[in-house]
Short mmCIF file of C-alpha atoms and ligand atoms in Angstrom, two decimals:
data_model
loop_
_atom_site.label_atom_id
_atom_site.label_comp_id
_atom_site.label_asym_id
_atom_site.label_seq_id
_atom_site.Cartn_x
_atom_site.Cartn_y
_atom_site.Cartn_z
CA MET A 1 0.94 -121.09 -82.44
CA GLU A 2 4.31 -119.45 -81.90
CA GLN A 3 2.54 -116.78 -83.45
CA LYS A 4 -0.42 -116.44 -82.04
CA ILE A 5 1.69 -116.45 -78.05
CA ALA A 6 3.68 -113.48 -79.59
CA GLU A 7 0.79 -111.54 -80.72
CA LEU A 8 -0.90 -112.51 -77.31
CA ARG A 9 2.63 -111.18 -75.28
CA ALA A 10 2.60 -107.68 -76.62
CA ALA A 11 -1.63 -107.42 -76.32
CA ALA A 12 -0.93 -107.84 -72.73
CA GLN A 13 2.19 -105.83 -72.76
CA ALA A 14 -0.02 -103.20 -74.30
CA GLU A 15 -2.63 -103.10 -72.19
CA ILE A 16 -0.82 -104.05 -68.72
CA ALA A 17 1.08 -100.24 -69.71
CA GLY A 18 -2.49 -98.51 -69.99
CA ALA A 19 -3.42 -99.64 -67.26
CA ALA A 20 -4.89 -96.55 -65.69
CA ASP A 21 -5.96 -98.41 -62.38
CA LEU A 22 -5.69 -101.30 -59.52
CA LYS A 23 -9.06 -101.84 -60.92
CA ALA A 24 -8.30 -102.31 -64.79
CA LEU A 25 -5.06 -103.84 -64.56
CA ASP A 26 -7.03 -107.16 -61.39
CA GLY A 27 -9.27 -106.65 -65.51
CA VAL A 28 -5.89 -107.27 -67.47
CA ARG A 29 -5.41 -110.07 -65.26
CA VAL A 30 -8.21 -111.41 -65.22
CA LYS A 31 -8.57 -111.30 -69.23
CA PHE A 32 -5.09 -113.06 -70.15
CA LEU A 33 -3.98 -115.56 -67.26
CA GLY A 34 -8.22 -115.61 -65.60
CA LYS A 35 -9.55 -119.29 -65.87
CA LYS A 36 -10.93 -118.36 -69.61
CA GLY A 37 -8.60 -116.22 -70.05
CA ARG A 38 -6.24 -116.06 -73.13
CA LEU A 39 -3.53 -117.74 -72.48
CA THR A 40 -4.78 -120.33 -70.56
CA GLU A 41 -7.20 -121.07 -73.74
CA LEU A 42 -4.02 -121.12 -75.97
CA LEU A 43 -3.14 -123.34 -73.23
CA ARG A 44 -5.92 -125.60 -74.01
CA GLY A 45 -4.94 -125.97 -78.15
CA MET A 46 -1.60 -127.92 -77.09
CA ASN A 47 -2.83 -130.46 -77.77
CA GLN A 48 -3.45 -129.94 -81.76
CA VAL A 49 0.51 -129.26 -81.26
CA ASN A 50 2.77 -131.71 -82.48
CA ALA A 51 4.09 -134.32 -80.21
CA GLU A 52 7.57 -132.54 -81.16
CA ASP A 53 6.97 -129.33 -81.16
CA ARG A 54 5.42 -129.44 -77.68
CA PRO A 55 8.40 -128.90 -75.61
CA LYS A 56 9.10 -125.82 -77.62
CA ILE A 57 5.86 -123.96 -77.19
CA GLY A 58 5.57 -125.18 -73.81
CA LYS A 59 8.40 -123.34 -72.91
CA VAL A 60 7.37 -119.94 -74.90
CA VAL A 61 4.22 -120.06 -73.17
CA ASN A 62 5.66 -120.39 -69.59
CA GLU A 63 8.29 -117.92 -70.73
CA ALA A 64 4.64 -115.44 -71.80
CA ARG A 65 3.14 -116.40 -68.66
CA ALA A 66 5.79 -115.40 -66.14
CA GLU A 67 6.26 -111.75 -68.92
CA ILE A 68 3.22 -111.20 -67.94
CA GLU A 69 3.38 -111.71 -65.09
CA GLN A 70 6.43 -109.73 -63.77
CA LEU A 71 4.78 -107.25 -66.15
CA LEU A 72 1.83 -107.50 -64.01
CA ALA A 73 3.58 -107.02 -60.57
CA ASP A 74 5.37 -104.21 -61.62
CA LYS A 75 3.23 -102.50 -63.19
CA ASN A 76 0.67 -103.36 -59.61
CA SER A 77 3.32 -102.02 -57.38
CA ALA A 78 3.80 -98.95 -59.79
CA LEU A 79 0.12 -98.00 -59.50
CA LYS A 80 0.39 -98.36 -55.99
CA ALA A 81 2.87 -96.03 -55.55
CA GLN A 82 1.33 -93.65 -57.80
CA ALA A 83 -1.87 -94.03 -55.52
CA LEU A 84 0.55 -93.02 -52.60
CA GLN A 85 1.74 -89.81 -54.16
CA ASP A 86 -1.06 -88.71 -55.36
CA LYS A 87 -3.06 -89.14 -51.78
CA LEU A 88 -0.11 -87.35 -49.97
CA ALA A 89 -0.46 -84.93 -52.83
CA SER A 90 -4.34 -84.84 -52.00
CA GLU A 91 -4.12 -84.39 -48.69
CA LYS A 92 -0.75 -81.68 -47.86
CA ILE A 93 -1.68 -79.60 -45.55
CA ASP A 94 0.91 -76.49 -45.90
CA VAL A 95 2.13 -75.90 -42.16
CA THR A 96 3.83 -72.29 -43.12
CA LEU A 97 -0.35 -71.07 -42.88
CA PRO A 98 -0.86 -68.62 -39.88
CA GLY A 99 -2.58 -70.39 -37.53
CA ARG A 100 -7.09 -70.06 -36.74
CA LYS A 101 -6.94 -67.54 -34.08
CA ILE A 102 -9.18 -69.00 -31.23
CA HIS A 103 -11.12 -65.95 -30.12
CA ARG A 104 -10.56 -66.26 -25.54
CA GLY A 105 -14.04 -64.73 -23.83
CA HIS A 106 -12.34 -62.65 -20.85
CA LEU A 107 -13.55 -61.44 -17.48
CA HIS A 108 -16.14 -59.05 -17.45
CA PRO A 109 -14.84 -55.14 -16.14
CA LEU A 110 -17.35 -55.86 -12.89
CA THR A 111 -16.11 -59.35 -11.98
CA LEU A 112 -12.69 -58.67 -13.05
CA THR A 113 -13.26 -55.69 -9.69
CA LEU A 114 -15.14 -58.11 -7.44
CA ASN A 115 -12.07 -60.02 -7.85
CA ARG A 116 -9.52 -58.10 -7.42
CA ILE A 117 -11.58 -56.50 -4.02
CA LYS A 118 -11.95 -60.35 -3.23
CA GLU A 119 -8.24 -60.26 -3.32
CA ILE A 120 -7.59 -56.98 -1.21
CA PHE A 121 -9.70 -57.98 1.71
CA ILE A 122 -8.57 -61.66 1.40
CA GLN A 123 -4.62 -61.12 2.45
CA MET A 124 -5.64 -59.19 5.32
CA GLY A 125 -7.47 -62.21 6.55
CA TYR A 126 -11.27 -61.67 5.68
CA SER A 127 -13.90 -64.20 4.22
CA VAL A 128 -16.29 -64.16 1.70
CA GLU A 129 -19.81 -64.24 2.49
CA GLU A 130 -23.20 -65.01 1.12
CA GLY A 131 -26.32 -64.12 1.45
CA PRO A 132 -29.63 -64.65 -0.15
CA GLU A 133 -30.97 -61.79 -3.50
CA VAL A 134 -34.38 -62.59 -2.54
CA GLU A 135 -34.41 -61.38 0.68
CA THR A 136 -36.97 -61.33 4.02
CA ASP A 137 -37.75 -58.19 5.96
CA TYR A 138 -36.81 -58.86 8.91
CA PHE A 139 -32.74 -59.48 7.60
CA ASN A 140 -32.96 -56.97 5.12
CA PHE A 141 -34.30 -53.77 7.29
CA GLU A 142 -35.38 -54.75 11.07
CA ALA A 143 -32.22 -56.86 11.98
CA LEU A 144 -30.68 -54.13 10.71
CA ASN A 145 -32.00 -51.51 13.04
CA LEU A 146 -34.79 -50.21 10.29
CA PRO A 147 -38.32 -51.30 11.87
CA LYS A 148 -41.27 -51.41 9.87
CA ASP A 149 -42.11 -47.55 10.02
CA HIS A 150 -38.40 -46.60 9.97
CA PRO A 151 -38.49 -43.23 7.83
CA ALA A 152 -35.30 -44.58 6.56
CA ARG A 153 -36.25 -47.13 4.83
CA ASP A 154 -37.59 -44.72 2.27
CA ALA A 155 -34.16 -44.11 0.83
CA GLN A 156 -34.24 -48.00 -0.52
CA ASP A 157 -37.37 -48.43 -3.24
CA SER A 158 -37.49 -51.91 -2.63
CA PHE A 159 -38.91 -54.83 -5.64
CA TYR A 160 -41.16 -56.71 -3.09
CA ILE A 161 -42.25 -59.81 -3.52
CA THR A 162 -45.07 -60.41 -0.34
CA GLU A 163 -45.26 -58.06 2.35
CA GLU A 164 -42.19 -59.79 3.63
CA ILE A 165 -40.23 -60.88 1.05
CA LEU A 166 -38.58 -57.88 -0.86
CA LEU A 167 -35.34 -58.24 -3.53
CA ARG A 168 -32.65 -56.95 -1.10
CA THR A 169 -32.36 -53.56 -1.80
CA GLN A 170 -28.41 -54.03 0.18
CA THR A 171 -25.81 -56.22 1.16
CA SER A 172 -26.23 -55.58 4.52
CA PRO A 173 -28.57 -58.58 6.19
CA VAL A 174 -25.65 -60.48 5.24
CA GLN A 175 -24.20 -58.73 8.14
CA ALA A 176 -27.05 -59.52 10.35
CA ARG A 177 -27.18 -63.60 8.78
CA VAL A 178 -23.36 -64.06 8.84
CA MET A 179 -23.23 -62.92 13.26
CA GLN A 180 -26.87 -65.29 13.34
CA LYS A 181 -24.94 -68.59 13.06
CA ASN A 182 -21.60 -67.22 15.18
CA THR A 183 -22.26 -67.83 18.83
CA GLY A 184 -20.86 -66.20 21.45
CA ASN A 185 -19.51 -62.95 20.60
CA ALA A 186 -17.31 -65.17 17.90
CA PRO A 187 -15.22 -62.66 16.23
CA ILE A 188 -16.28 -61.47 12.50
CA ARG A 189 -14.19 -60.22 9.84
CA MET A 190 -16.04 -60.65 6.41
CA ILE A 191 -16.52 -58.86 3.26
CA ALA A 192 -20.31 -60.42 0.99
CA PRO A 193 -20.02 -59.59 -2.57
CA GLY A 194 -23.19 -59.73 -4.38
CA ARG A 195 -26.20 -58.18 -6.42
CA VAL A 196 -28.98 -55.99 -4.59
CA TYR A 197 -32.32 -54.38 -6.15
CA ARG A 198 -33.89 -50.95 -5.61
CA ARG A 199 -36.89 -49.50 -7.76
CA ASP A 200 -34.80 -46.64 -9.43
CA GLU A 201 -34.61 -45.10 -12.82
CA PHE A 202 -31.62 -47.22 -15.53
CA ASP A 203 -29.56 -44.20 -16.05
CA ALA A 204 -25.85 -42.70 -16.67
CA SER A 205 -25.78 -43.34 -13.11
CA HIS A 206 -28.81 -45.64 -11.48
CA SER A 207 -29.60 -49.45 -12.14
CA PRO A 208 -32.69 -51.74 -10.76
CA ALA A 209 -29.81 -53.66 -9.99
CA PHE A 210 -26.28 -53.36 -9.24
CA ASN A 211 -23.78 -54.93 -6.71
CA GLN A 212 -22.20 -53.73 -3.17
CA CYS A 213 -19.91 -55.09 -1.49
CA GLU A 214 -20.58 -55.04 2.45
CA GLY A 215 -17.65 -55.50 5.04
CA LEU A 216 -18.02 -56.70 8.33
CA VAL A 217 -15.26 -56.63 11.36
CA ILE A 218 -16.55 -57.65 14.91
CA ASP A 219 -13.97 -58.03 17.87
CA LYS A 220 -13.12 -56.81 20.94
CA GLY A 221 -11.33 -53.19 21.18
CA ILE A 222 -12.47 -53.29 17.63
CA THR A 223 -13.06 -49.11 17.21
CA PHE A 224 -13.37 -46.31 14.49
CA SER A 225 -9.49 -45.83 13.68
CA ASP A 226 -9.19 -49.86 12.97
CA LEU A 227 -12.07 -48.85 9.92
CA ILE A 228 -10.46 -45.73 8.95
CA GLY A 229 -7.16 -48.13 8.67
CA THR A 230 -8.91 -50.28 6.86
CA LEU A 231 -10.37 -48.26 4.72
CA ASP A 232 -7.54 -46.01 3.31
CA PHE A 233 -4.54 -49.68 3.11
CA PHE A 234 -8.45 -50.96 0.64
CA CYS A 235 -8.23 -47.74 -1.52
CA LYS A 236 -4.64 -47.62 -1.30
CA GLN A 237 -4.52 -51.04 -3.11
CA PHE A 238 -7.20 -50.70 -5.38
CA PHE A 239 -6.45 -47.10 -7.02
CA GLY A 240 -3.24 -47.15 -6.20
CA GLU A 241 -0.72 -45.36 -3.07
CA LYS A 242 -1.45 -41.73 -3.88
CA THR A 243 -4.92 -42.37 -2.85
CA ASN A 244 -6.71 -40.22 0.55
CA ILE A 245 -9.53 -41.14 1.47
CA ARG A 246 -11.99 -38.60 3.00
CA LEU A 247 -14.51 -38.99 5.66
CA ARG A 248 -17.99 -37.50 5.66
CA PRO A 249 -20.19 -37.76 8.70
CA SER A 250 -24.00 -39.38 8.02
CA PHE A 251 -26.54 -41.71 8.84
CA PHE A 252 -27.19 -44.95 8.65
CA PRO A 253 -29.50 -46.78 11.22
CA PHE A 254 -27.16 -49.32 11.47
CA THR A 255 -24.11 -47.40 12.70
CA SER A 256 -23.29 -45.66 15.34
CA ILE A 257 -21.02 -43.03 14.60
CA SER A 258 -21.93 -43.25 10.61
CA ALA A 259 -19.85 -41.60 7.26
CA GLU A 260 -19.60 -41.69 3.93
CA VAL A 261 -16.20 -41.87 2.78
CA ASP A 262 -14.74 -40.34 -0.48
CA ILE A 263 -11.29 -41.05 -2.11
CA SER A 264 -9.23 -38.88 -3.56
CA CYS A 265 -10.28 -38.58 -7.42
CA PRO A 266 -6.87 -41.50 -9.12
CA ILE A 267 -7.39 -40.00 -12.16
CA CYS A 268 -6.47 -35.72 -11.43
CA HIS A 269 -5.67 -36.61 -8.39
CA GLY A 270 -7.59 -33.25 -7.81
CA ALA A 271 -5.37 -30.99 -10.08
CA SER A 272 -7.74 -30.35 -12.70
CA ASP A 273 -11.17 -28.55 -13.40
CA THR A 274 -12.33 -30.54 -16.49
CA CYS A 275 -11.41 -33.90 -14.82
CA LYS A 276 -14.58 -35.86 -16.71
CA VAL A 277 -14.00 -38.22 -13.24
CA CYS A 278 -14.48 -35.82 -10.75
CA HIS A 279 -16.13 -32.77 -12.38
CA GLY A 280 -12.76 -30.70 -10.70
CA SER A 281 -14.28 -31.57 -7.45
CA GLY A 282 -10.93 -33.24 -6.59
CA TRP A 283 -13.48 -36.21 -4.24
CA LEU A 284 -15.68 -39.25 -5.13
CA GLU A 285 -17.58 -40.99 -3.08
CA ILE A 286 -17.28 -44.74 -3.02
CA LEU A 287 -19.08 -46.34 0.34
CA GLY A 288 -21.33 -45.57 3.59
CA ALA A 289 -19.93 -46.71 6.41
CA GLY A 290 -20.09 -46.91 10.49
CA GLU A 291 -19.22 -48.45 13.94
CA VAL A 292 -21.69 -51.38 14.27
CA HIS A 293 -24.47 -50.27 16.19
CA PRO A 294 -24.86 -51.57 19.72
CA HIS A 295 -28.35 -52.76 19.43
CA VAL A 296 -28.01 -54.17 15.93
CA LEU A 297 -24.96 -56.16 17.57
CA GLU A 298 -27.90 -57.48 20.71
CA MET A 299 -30.29 -58.31 18.48
CA SER A 300 -27.65 -60.43 16.52
CA GLY A 301 -26.52 -62.17 19.73
CA TYR A 302 -23.63 -60.19 20.52
CA ASP A 303 -22.64 -58.32 23.69
CA SER A 304 -22.30 -54.98 22.96
CA SER A 305 -20.16 -54.41 26.44
CA VAL A 306 -18.03 -56.74 24.88
CA VAL A 307 -16.99 -56.97 21.49
CA SER A 308 -17.43 -53.31 18.60
CA GLY A 309 -16.85 -53.87 15.38
CA PHE A 310 -17.71 -51.58 11.95
CA ALA A 311 -19.55 -52.54 9.13
CA PHE A 312 -19.36 -51.05 5.50
CA GLY A 313 -20.92 -51.06 1.76
CA LEU A 314 -18.99 -50.30 -0.62
CA GLY A 315 -20.70 -49.14 -4.35
CA VAL A 316 -19.17 -51.71 -6.65
CA GLU A 317 -20.44 -50.67 -10.33
CA ARG A 318 -18.96 -47.19 -8.31
CA VAL A 319 -15.24 -47.97 -7.95
CA CYS A 320 -14.83 -49.41 -11.48
CA MET A 321 -16.40 -46.56 -13.23
CA ILE A 322 -13.73 -44.07 -11.38
CA LYS A 323 -11.03 -47.16 -11.77
CA TYR A 324 -11.47 -47.18 -15.41
CA ALA A 325 -12.93 -43.90 -16.23
CA ILE A 326 -16.38 -45.11 -17.09
CA ASP A 327 -19.08 -42.53 -18.07
CA ASP A 328 -22.61 -43.94 -17.71
CA LEU A 329 -23.34 -47.33 -15.76
CA ARG A 330 -24.75 -48.77 -18.82
CA LEU A 331 -22.23 -49.86 -20.56
CA PHE A 332 -22.17 -52.48 -17.70
CA PHE A 333 -25.06 -53.94 -18.81
CA GLU A 334 -25.04 -53.85 -22.95
CA ASN A 335 -22.54 -56.46 -23.88
CA ASP A 336 -21.43 -54.52 -26.32
CA VAL A 337 -17.83 -55.80 -27.01
CA ARG A 338 -16.84 -52.57 -27.87
CA PHE A 339 -16.83 -51.45 -24.76
CA LEU A 340 -15.74 -55.47 -22.45
CA ASN A 341 -13.41 -55.69 -25.30
CA GLN A 342 -11.14 -52.99 -23.13
CA PHE A 343 -10.84 -54.26 -19.69
N1 DAH B 1 -26.21 -50.78 3.12
C1 DAH B 1 -26.01 -48.38 2.87
C2 DAH B 1 -26.32 -48.45 1.63
O1 DAH B 1 -26.55 -49.25 0.87
C3 DAH B 1 -24.32 -48.69 2.80
C4 DAH B 1 -23.65 -48.96 4.31
C5 DAH B 1 -23.60 -47.62 5.00
C6 DAH B 1 -23.34 -50.25 4.64
C7 DAH B 1 -22.97 -48.21 5.94
C8 DAH B 1 -22.70 -50.65 5.44
C9 DAH B 1 -22.12 -49.46 6.89
O2 DAH B 1 -22.00 -51.34 5.77
O3 DAH B 1 -22.07 -49.79 7.85
O4 DAH B 1 -26.96 -47.68 1.44
#
């Protein structure tokens, strides 16, 4: 009997030591200590042992059980520690690796330009207004002193949806919309940026869809010199302090005194015959402007004997191209990241 116990002890020791994981170890436990385990079976054989030997043998059996239990518990802790160790090793992260770069998008150059334009006028107290891109003939032309058969309509070849509805050819209709929304001779100081459409070629300097920013100021005592001062301030803010403006006489049906406004070339300041932006002329046209025509005021409910105003319409792509020396308008619409990443 003692011999058997010694063998069983040795076998249990070896198997516990050799258990590769917790599951195998539990198998060993069942094999030796379980209900049908080897030690249990040995105990069942105790009745064949002499009565006087029983206490001695019983002691040896108990010692064997205690030892096996202890070995199982130790091995269990060792395997658990090992499992944790393995888990930590397999999930190790290298905190010294550089982080993954997140590619942030950014605003399109035209959006940046529009934002800057808005910023400059907002600081002068202007509101920012909107009008529909699908516009009525009335607001796009008639309310701006361009009746149906007016020859100046020819300059703005339009996309008509019906006889009376078209894609707006200019942001000027927002002038009439805002005036008609107001009552009495309420002062107006607004800009209206937005997209406009004309039946144009799509080439380096034309696009059938482009952006304008309209401006309108109406109040008592507004004069042409207010217009000049405002545009001069805007251009200096937008293109730089050294920028000057130049006005050339022009014609627009909705302004009584009309001008086309040029800026001195912000790239070469008129100093280079080979300047890619102004081509040596030193001046660049950026907008049309004028004193609001009395008839336009009257048509939209203002009393032209009490108030006066000025208006202007700025080409957004144009000022953006000048500012960043971009030589092809199509770049704005092609979504080429090599171009867009530069802003
Ligand atoms: N709407 C004109 C155009 O698209 C630009 C313009 C000229 C707007 C003079 C104005 C203005 O408000 O006063 O050509």
